[in-house]
Amino acid sequence: MQTVAQLANDIEDELDHRQFRANLYANFTDGAFSENDLVGQKLKLGDKAVIAILERDPRCKMITLDPETGEEKPEILRHITRTQGRYAGLYAAILVEGTVKPGDAITLLS
């Protein structure tokens, strides 16, 4: 969530985290884009689920569209392209299935 907050600050506009259409959102203590350091790592989510972080997520026009109104804000993608090489977020693969709930612990395994 720090990455979304930082992007909103950078473009001086409000962003709805749902614009990124992620399956999972996390609050990390290391600040915006710290998730980039997780590529190649495994994470345990909650009591059982384990995911492997595969790569950074190359973004497309969809993140410029407000999920409620459909209003387009192209400056989001322009900024991410200019500052992050068009990447924001991560792709992961499920290694061990399990239920994940809001507030569950996220543990770095490797």
CSV table of C-alpha atoms in Angstrom, one decimal, residues 22-88:
chain,number,residue,atom,x,y,z
A,22,ALA,CA,-4.1,-6.9,-7.5
A,23,ASN,CA,-5.1,-10.1,-5.8
A,24,LEU,CA,-3.2,-9.2,-2.7
A,25,TYR,CA,-2.2,-5.9,-1.1
A,26,ALA,CA,0.4,-5.7,1.7
A,27,ASN,CA,1.7,-3.0,4.0
A,28,PHE,CA,5.5,-3.3,4.2
A,29,THR,CA,7.6,-1.2,6.6
A,30,ASP,CA,10.4,-0.5,4.1
A,31,GLY,CA,8.5,2.1,2.0
A,32,ALA,CA,7.3,2.5,-1.5
A,33,PHE,CA,8.5,-0.1,-4.1
A,34,SER,CA,10.3,-2.1,-1.4
A,35,GLU,CA,8.4,-5.1,-2.8
A,36,ASN,CA,10.8,-5.1,-5.7
A,37,ASP,CA,13.4,-6.6,-3.4
A,38,LEU,CA,11.2,-9.7,-3.0
A,39,VAL,CA,11.7,-11.0,-6.6
A,40,GLY,CA,13.1,-14.6,-6.3
A,41,GLN,CA,12.0,-14.9,-2.7
A,42,LYS,CA,9.3,-17.1,-1.0
A,43,LEU,CA,6.7,-15.8,1.4
A,44,LYS,CA,4.4,-17.5,3.8
A,45,LEU,CA,1.0,-15.8,4.1
A,46,GLY,CA,-0.9,-16.5,7.3
A,47,ASP,CA,-0.6,-20.0,8.7
A,48,LYS,CA,-0.2,-22.1,5.6
A,49,ALA,CA,-0.1,-20.4,2.2
A,50,VAL,CA,3.3,-20.0,0.5
A,51,ILE,CA,4.0,-18.0,-2.7
A,52,ALA,CA,7.1,-17.5,-4.8
A,53,ILE,CA,7.6,-14.0,-6.1
A,54,LEU,CA,8.4,-14.4,-9.8
A,55,GLU,CA,8.9,-11.0,-11.3
A,56,ARG,CA,7.9,-7.3,-11.3
A,57,ASP,CA,4.5,-6.5,-12.9
A,58,PRO,CA,4.8,-4.6,-16.2
A,59,ARG,CA,1.8,-2.2,-16.2
A,60,CYS,CA,-0.6,-1.4,-18.9
A,61,LYS,CA,-3.4,1.2,-19.5
A,62,MET,CA,-5.8,-0.5,-17.1
A,63,ILE,CA,-4.2,1.2,-14.0
A,64,THR,CA,-5.1,4.6,-15.5
A,65,LEU,CA,-8.8,3.8,-15.2
A,66,ASP,CA,-10.8,4.5,-12.1
A,67,PRO,CA,-12.6,1.3,-11.1
A,68,GLU,CA,-15.8,3.2,-10.1
A,69,THR,CA,-16.1,5.8,-12.9
A,70,GLY,CA,-13.9,4.6,-15.7
A,71,GLU,CA,-12.3,8.0,-15.7
A,72,GLU,CA,-8.8,7.9,-17.2
A,73,LYS,CA,-5.7,9.3,-15.5
A,74,PRO,CA,-2.9,8.7,-18.0
A,75,GLU,CA,-0.3,10.5,-15.7
A,76,ILE,CA,-0.2,7.4,-13.5
A,77,LEU,CA,1.2,5.1,-16.3
A,78,ARG,CA,3.5,7.9,-17.6
A,79,HIS,CA,5.0,8.4,-14.1
A,80,ILE,CA,5.5,4.7,-13.5
A,81,THR,CA,7.1,4.3,-17.0
A,82,ARG,CA,9.4,7.3,-16.3
A,83,THR,CA,10.4,6.3,-12.8
A,84,GLN,CA,10.0,2.5,-12.5
A,85,GLY,CA,10.5,1.3,-16.1
A,86,ARG,CA,6.7,0.7,-16.3
A,87,TYR,CA,6.7,-1.7,-13.3
A,88,ALA,CA,4.6,-1.6,-10.2
